[in-house]
Short mmCIF file of C-alpha atoms in Angstrom, two decimals:
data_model
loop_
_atom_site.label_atom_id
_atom_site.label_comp_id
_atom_site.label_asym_id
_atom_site.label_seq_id
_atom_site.Cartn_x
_atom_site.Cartn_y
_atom_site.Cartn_z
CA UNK A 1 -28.75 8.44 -3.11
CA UNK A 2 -30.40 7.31 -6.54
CA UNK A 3 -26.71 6.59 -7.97
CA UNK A 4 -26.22 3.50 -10.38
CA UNK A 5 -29.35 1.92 -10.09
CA UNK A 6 -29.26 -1.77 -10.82
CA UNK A 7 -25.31 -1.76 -9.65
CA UNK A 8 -24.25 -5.43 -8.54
CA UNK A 9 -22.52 -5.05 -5.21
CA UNK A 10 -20.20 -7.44 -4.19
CA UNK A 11 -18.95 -8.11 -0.23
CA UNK A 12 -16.25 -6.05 0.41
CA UNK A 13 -13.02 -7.03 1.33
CA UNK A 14 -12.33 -4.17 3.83
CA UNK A 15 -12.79 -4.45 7.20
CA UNK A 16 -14.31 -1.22 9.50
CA UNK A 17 -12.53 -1.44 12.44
CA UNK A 18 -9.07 -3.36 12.31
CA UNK A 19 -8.22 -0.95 8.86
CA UNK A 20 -6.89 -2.87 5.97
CA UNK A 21 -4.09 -1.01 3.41
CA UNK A 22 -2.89 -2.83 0.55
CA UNK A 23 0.87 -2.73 -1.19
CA UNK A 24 0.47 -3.55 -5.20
CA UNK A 25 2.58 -6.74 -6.03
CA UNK A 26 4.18 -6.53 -9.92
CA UNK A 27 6.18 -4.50 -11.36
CA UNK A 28 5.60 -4.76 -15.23
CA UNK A 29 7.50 -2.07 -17.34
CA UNK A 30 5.96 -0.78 -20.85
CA UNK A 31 6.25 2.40 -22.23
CA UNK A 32 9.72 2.59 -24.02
CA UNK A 33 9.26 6.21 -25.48
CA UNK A 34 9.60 9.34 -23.14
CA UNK A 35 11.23 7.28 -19.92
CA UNK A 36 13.16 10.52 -19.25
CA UNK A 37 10.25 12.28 -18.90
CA UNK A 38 8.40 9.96 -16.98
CA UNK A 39 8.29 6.88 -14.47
CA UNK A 40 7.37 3.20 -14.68
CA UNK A 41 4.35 1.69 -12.35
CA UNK A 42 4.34 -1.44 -11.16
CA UNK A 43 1.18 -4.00 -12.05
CA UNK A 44 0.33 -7.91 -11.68
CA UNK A 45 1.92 -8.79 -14.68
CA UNK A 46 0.22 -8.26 -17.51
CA UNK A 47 -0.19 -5.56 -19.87
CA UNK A 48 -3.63 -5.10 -21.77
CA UNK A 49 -6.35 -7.67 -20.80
CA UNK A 50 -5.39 -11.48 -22.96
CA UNK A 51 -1.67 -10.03 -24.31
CA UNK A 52 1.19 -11.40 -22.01
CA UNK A 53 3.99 -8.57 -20.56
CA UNK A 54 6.44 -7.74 -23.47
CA UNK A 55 9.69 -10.22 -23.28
CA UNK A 56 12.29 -8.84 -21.10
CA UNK A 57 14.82 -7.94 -24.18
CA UNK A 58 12.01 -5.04 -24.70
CA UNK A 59 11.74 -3.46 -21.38
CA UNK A 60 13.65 -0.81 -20.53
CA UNK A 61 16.93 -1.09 -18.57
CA UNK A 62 16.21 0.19 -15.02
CA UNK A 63 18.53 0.63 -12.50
CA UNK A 64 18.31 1.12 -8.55
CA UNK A 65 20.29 1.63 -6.45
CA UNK A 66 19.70 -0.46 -2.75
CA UNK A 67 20.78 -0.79 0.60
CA UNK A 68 19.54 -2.90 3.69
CA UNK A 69 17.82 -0.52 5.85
CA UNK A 70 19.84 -1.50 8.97
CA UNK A 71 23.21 -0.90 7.25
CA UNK A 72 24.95 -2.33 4.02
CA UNK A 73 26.81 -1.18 1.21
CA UNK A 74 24.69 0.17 -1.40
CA UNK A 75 23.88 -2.08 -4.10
CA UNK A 76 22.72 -2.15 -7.54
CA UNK A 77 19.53 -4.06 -8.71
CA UNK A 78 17.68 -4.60 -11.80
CA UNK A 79 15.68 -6.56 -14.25
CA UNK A 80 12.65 -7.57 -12.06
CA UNK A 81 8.91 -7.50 -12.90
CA UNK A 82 7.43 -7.59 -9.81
CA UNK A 83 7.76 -8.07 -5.79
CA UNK A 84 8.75 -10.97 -5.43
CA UNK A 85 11.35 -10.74 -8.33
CA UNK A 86 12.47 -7.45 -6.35
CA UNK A 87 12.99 -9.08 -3.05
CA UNK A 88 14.86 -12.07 -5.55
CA UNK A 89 17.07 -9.24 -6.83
CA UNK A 90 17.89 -7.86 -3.10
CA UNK A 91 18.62 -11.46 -1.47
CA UNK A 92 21.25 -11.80 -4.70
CA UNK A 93 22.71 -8.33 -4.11
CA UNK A 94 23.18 -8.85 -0.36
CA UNK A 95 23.47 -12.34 -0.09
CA UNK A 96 20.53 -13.16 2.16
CA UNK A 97 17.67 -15.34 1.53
CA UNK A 98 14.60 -13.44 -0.15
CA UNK A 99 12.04 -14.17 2.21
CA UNK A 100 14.12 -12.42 4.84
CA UNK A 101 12.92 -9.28 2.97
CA UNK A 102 9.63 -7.94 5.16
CA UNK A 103 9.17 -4.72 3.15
CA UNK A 104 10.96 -1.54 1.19
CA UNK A 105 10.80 2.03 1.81
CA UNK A 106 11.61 5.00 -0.70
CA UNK A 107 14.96 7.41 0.36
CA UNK A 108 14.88 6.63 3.85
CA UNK A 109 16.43 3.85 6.26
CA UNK A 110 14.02 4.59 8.58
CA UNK A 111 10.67 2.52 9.27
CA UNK A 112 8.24 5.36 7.75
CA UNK A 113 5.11 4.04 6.46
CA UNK A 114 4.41 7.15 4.40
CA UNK A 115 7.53 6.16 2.45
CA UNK A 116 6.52 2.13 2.16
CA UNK A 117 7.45 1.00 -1.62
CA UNK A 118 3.50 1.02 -2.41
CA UNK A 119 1.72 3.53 -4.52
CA UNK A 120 4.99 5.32 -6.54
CA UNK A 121 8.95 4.67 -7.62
CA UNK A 122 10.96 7.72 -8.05
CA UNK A 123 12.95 6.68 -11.24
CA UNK A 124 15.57 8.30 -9.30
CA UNK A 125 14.35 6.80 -5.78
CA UNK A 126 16.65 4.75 -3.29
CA UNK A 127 14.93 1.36 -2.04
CA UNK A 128 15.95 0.19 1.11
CA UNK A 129 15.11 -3.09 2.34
CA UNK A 130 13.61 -3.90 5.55
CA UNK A 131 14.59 -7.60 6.66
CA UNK A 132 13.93 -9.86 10.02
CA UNK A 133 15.00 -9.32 13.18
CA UNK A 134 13.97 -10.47 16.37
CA UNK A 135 10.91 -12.33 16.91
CA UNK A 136 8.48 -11.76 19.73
CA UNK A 137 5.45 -13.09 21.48
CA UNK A 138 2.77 -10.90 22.62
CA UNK A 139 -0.20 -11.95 24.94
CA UNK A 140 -3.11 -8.91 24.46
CA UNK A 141 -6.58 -8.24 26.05
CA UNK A 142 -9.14 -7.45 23.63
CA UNK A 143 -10.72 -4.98 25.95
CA UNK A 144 -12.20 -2.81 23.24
CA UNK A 145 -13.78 -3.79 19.96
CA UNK A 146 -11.47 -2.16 17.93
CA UNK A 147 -7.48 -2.64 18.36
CA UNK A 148 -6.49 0.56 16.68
CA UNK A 149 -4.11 -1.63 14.24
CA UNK A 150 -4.10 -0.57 10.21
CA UNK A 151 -2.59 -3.81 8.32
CA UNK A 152 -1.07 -4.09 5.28
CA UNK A 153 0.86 -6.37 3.15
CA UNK A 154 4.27 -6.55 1.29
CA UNK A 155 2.32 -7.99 -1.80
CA UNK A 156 4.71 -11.01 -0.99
CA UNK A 157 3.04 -13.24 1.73
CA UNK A 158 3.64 -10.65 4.57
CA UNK A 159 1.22 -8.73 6.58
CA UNK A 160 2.45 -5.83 8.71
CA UNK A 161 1.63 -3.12 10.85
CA UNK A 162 1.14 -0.03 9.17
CA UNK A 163 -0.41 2.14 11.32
CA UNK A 164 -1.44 2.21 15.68
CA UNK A 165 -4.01 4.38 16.45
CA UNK A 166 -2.68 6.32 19.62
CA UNK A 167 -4.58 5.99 22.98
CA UNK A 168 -6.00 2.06 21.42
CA UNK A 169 -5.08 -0.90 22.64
CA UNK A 170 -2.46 -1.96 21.20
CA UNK A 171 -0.96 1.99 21.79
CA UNK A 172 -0.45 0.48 25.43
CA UNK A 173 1.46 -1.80 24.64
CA UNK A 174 4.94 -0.92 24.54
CA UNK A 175 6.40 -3.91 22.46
CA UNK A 176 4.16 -3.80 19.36
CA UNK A 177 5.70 -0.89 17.12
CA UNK A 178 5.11 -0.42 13.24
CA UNK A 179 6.31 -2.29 10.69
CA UNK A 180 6.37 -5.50 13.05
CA UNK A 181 5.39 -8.42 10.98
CA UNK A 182 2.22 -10.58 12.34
CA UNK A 183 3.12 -14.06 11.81
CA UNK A 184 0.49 -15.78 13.65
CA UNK A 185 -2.95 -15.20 15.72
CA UNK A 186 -3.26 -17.43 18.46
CA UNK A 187 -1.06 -20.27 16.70
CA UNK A 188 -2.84 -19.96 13.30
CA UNK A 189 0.08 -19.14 10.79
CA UNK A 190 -0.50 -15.77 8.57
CA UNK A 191 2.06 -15.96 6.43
CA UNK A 192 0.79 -16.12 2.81
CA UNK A 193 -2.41 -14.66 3.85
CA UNK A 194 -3.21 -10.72 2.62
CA UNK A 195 -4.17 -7.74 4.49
CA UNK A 196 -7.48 -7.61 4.78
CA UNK A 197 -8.30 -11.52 5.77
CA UNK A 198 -5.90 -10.66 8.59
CA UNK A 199 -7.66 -7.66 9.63
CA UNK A 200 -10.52 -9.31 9.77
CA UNK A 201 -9.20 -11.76 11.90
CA UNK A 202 -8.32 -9.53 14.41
CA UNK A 203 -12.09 -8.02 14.43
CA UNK A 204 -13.75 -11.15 14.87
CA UNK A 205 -11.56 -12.22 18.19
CA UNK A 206 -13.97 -11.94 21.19
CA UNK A 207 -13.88 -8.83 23.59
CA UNK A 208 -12.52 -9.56 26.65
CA UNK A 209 -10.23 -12.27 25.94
CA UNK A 210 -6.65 -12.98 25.85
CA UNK A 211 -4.71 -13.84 22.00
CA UNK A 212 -1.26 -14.22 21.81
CA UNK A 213 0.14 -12.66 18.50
CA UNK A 214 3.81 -14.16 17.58
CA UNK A 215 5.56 -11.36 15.20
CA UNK A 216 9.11 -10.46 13.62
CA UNK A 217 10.54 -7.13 13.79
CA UNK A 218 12.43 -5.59 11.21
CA UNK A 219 16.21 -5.48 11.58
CA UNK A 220 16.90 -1.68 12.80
CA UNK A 221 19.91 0.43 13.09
CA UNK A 222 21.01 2.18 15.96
CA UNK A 223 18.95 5.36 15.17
CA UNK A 224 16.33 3.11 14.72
CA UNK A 225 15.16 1.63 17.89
CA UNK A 226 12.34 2.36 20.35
CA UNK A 227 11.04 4.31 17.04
CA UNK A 228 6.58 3.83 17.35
CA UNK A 229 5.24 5.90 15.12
CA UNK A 230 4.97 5.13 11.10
CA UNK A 231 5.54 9.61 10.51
CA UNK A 232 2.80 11.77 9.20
CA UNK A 233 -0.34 10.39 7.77
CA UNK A 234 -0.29 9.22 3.91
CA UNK A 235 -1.08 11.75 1.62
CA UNK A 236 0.42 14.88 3.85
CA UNK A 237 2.27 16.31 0.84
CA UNK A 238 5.38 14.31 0.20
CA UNK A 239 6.10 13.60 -3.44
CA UNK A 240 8.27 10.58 -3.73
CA UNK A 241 11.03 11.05 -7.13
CA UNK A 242 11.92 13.23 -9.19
CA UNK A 243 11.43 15.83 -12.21
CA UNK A 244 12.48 13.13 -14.27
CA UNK A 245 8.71 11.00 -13.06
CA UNK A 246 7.50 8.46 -11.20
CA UNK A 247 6.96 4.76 -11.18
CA UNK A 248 3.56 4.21 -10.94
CA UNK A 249 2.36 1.03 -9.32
CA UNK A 250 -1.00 -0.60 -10.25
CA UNK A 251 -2.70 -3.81 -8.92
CA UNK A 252 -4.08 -4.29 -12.51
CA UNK A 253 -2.87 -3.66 -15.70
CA UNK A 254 0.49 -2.59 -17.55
CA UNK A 255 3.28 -0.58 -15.56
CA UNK A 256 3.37 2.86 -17.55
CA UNK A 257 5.83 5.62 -18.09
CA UNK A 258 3.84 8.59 -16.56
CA UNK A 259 4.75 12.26 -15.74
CA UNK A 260 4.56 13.79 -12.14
CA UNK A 261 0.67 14.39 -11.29
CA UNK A 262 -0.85 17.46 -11.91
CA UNK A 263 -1.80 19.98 -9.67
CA UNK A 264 -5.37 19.15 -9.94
CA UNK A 265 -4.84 15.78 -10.12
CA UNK A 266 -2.82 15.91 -6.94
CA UNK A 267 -5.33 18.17 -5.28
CA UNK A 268 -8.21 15.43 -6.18
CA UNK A 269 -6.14 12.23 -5.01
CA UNK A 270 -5.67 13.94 -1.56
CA UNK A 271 -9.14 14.96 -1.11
CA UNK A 272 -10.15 11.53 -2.43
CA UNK A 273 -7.92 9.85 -0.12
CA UNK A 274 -9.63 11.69 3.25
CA UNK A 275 -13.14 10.31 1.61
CA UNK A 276 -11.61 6.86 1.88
CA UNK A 277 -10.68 6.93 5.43
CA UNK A 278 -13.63 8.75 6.52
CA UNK A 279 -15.89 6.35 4.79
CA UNK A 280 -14.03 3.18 5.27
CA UNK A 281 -11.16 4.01 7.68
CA UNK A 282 -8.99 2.96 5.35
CA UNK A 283 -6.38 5.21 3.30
CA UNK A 284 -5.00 4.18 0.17
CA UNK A 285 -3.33 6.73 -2.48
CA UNK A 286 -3.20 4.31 -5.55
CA UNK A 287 -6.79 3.60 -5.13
CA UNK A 288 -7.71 7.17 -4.77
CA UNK A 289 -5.28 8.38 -7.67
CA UNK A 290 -7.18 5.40 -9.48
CA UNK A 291 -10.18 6.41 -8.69
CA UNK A 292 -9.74 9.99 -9.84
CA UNK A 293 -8.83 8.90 -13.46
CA UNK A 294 -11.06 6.91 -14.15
CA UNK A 295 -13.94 10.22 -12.90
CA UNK A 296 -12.12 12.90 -14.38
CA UNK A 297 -13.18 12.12 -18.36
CA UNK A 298 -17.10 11.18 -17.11
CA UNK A 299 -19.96 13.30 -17.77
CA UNK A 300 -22.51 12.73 -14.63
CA UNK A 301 -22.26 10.64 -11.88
CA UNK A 302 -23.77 7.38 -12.74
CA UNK A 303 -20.76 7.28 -16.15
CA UNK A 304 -18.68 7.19 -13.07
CA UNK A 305 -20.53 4.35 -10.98
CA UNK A 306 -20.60 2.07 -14.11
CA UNK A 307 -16.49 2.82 -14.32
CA UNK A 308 -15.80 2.00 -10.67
CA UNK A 309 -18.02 -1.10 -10.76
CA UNK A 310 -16.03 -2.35 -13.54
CA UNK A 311 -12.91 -1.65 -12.41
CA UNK A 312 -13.00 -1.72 -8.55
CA UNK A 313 -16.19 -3.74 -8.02
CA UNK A 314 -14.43 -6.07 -5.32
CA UNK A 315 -15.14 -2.98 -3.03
CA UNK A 316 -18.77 -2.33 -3.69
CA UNK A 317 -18.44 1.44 -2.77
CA UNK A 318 -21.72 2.86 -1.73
CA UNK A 319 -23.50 5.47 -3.50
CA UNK A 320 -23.44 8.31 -1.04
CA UNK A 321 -19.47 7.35 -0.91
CA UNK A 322 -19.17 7.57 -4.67
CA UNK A 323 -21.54 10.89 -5.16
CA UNK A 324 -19.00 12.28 -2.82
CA UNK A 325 -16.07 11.52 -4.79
CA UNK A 326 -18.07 12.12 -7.40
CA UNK A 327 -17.92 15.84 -5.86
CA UNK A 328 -14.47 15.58 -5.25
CA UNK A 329 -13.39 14.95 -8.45
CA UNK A 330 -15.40 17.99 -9.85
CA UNK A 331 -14.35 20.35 -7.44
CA UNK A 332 -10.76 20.24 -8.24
CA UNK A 333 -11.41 20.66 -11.91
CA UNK A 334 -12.50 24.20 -11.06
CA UNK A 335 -10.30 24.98 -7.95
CA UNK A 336 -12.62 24.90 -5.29
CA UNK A 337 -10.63 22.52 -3.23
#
């Protein structure tokens, strides 16, 4: 596909077979006009490339309310500016040590990936906080090249389960559910490490071999147990908040006060999101909604390439991929979708 000739491509961090799905780490909050009307993403930090995140007398007083998944009174938090501050505020709320925080999902106790504290906040959203429970050791026979595991990460030092493909390898195996935290391959420690590195870890053990994987499960209520399955696949409908907006989370950049997504926008990030897990088996809504603003001002194709190779040109997207999005993008405009 003649696409962005002259494009540098860089070696992509995802990995085809063992699927890689990242959560975004800050939580930066600009944006002090309209926040009734709109939500609050969360970013690494900064605000505008070289200016530092405004002090925290000028951010806007947000306030969530928490609980510990398994069962706790419900808490109030504030006044953090990213993951690890969050996981801070929940250890000081509860009394527990942060890094017994795995991960948080949106309005539900439950361990439902589709409702992982990722992509969007709900200004009006309840967090509830996954922590450790029991550990477990786990001896597995590589006997396909693929495990059928998607990974993620808590954007914290973590790296989960997300996702088990049913009928894979690790289906058959009883003890590995989602959400279970990997904490080491075959002795070598994961913890600090993000998604994709141990992804591709898991791709490059030999077929036919043993590896033991040591993990920690999150803490569950009673309701909770034997539970496998992480719920319907990402981008099946569910809007997390409210009419009042959403937080929306970015990897780069400032945190924003943003209205819900439009319909076409909505209609675009979905399709956008089936592209990416057709393509590259992964899915991943805040790249996709991402991806879709930065095409949905551009005139042709290549004013889109240029875009996504300066914004997202860690993933070196290939041209057919992007001329399809490309497609995407264009079709929702007009309905066609």
């Amino acid at each position: 596909m003649p696409l962005g000739l002259g494009r540098r491509k860089k070696a992509s961090p995802l990995v085809e077979n063992e699927e890689a799905e990242p959560i975004r780490a800050g939580l930066n909050v600009t944006g002090m006009d309209g926040l009734d009307g709109g939500g609050v993403g969360l970013g690494e930090g900064t605000t505008q490339e070289g200016l530092p995140p405004p002090p925290t007398s000028l951010r806007p007083r947000l306030i969530f309310h928490t609980q510990l998944a398994h069962g706790s009174p419900t808490g109030r938090i504030e006044g953090f500016s990213n993951v690890r501050e969050l996981y801070t505020k929940i250890g000081e709320a509860f009394g527990i040590a942060p890094p017994e925080v795995m991960f948080c999902t949106l309005n539900t106790h439950k361990v439902d990936m589709d409702k992982l504290l990722g992509g969007q906040i709900g200004l009006e959203d309840f967090i509830f906080a996954h922590i450790k429970g029991q550990r477990k050791e786990v001896e597995v026979f590589k006997g396909e090249d693929a495990l059928g595991l998607t990974i993620t990460d808590n954007g914290a030092g973590y790296a989960f389960i997300k996702r088990i493909r049913e009928g894979s390898v690790v289906h058959q195996i009883q003890v590995i559910n989602v959400g279970d935290m990997i904490e080491s391959i075959n002795g070598h420690s994961l913890i600090g490490c993000r998604h994709y590195e141990v992804a591709k870890m898991l791709k490059e053990l030999p077929k036919g071999k043993d590896f033991v994987l040591k993990m920690v499960e999150p803490l569950k209520a009673f309701d909770m147990i034997s539970q496998r399955s992480g719920g319907a696949r990402a981008g099946s409908g569910t809007q997390l908040g409210t009419g009042k907006g959403t937080l929306r989370l970015r990897s780069k950049g400032p945190a924003t006060v943003e209205e819900l997504p439009s319909a076409f926008e909505e209609k675009a990030i979905e399709k956008v999101d089936d592209l990416l897990e057709s393509y590259m088996g992964i899915r991943d809504s805040e790249l996709a909604a991402t991806m879709v603003e930065l095409g949905k001002d551009k005139k042709n194709p290549d004013e889109f390439a240029e875009a996504l190779d300066e914004t997202l040109g860690d993933f070196a997207f290939p041209d057919e991929f992007v001329f399809d999005v490309w497609g995407a993008i264009g079709d929702a405009k007009v309905g066609r979708l």
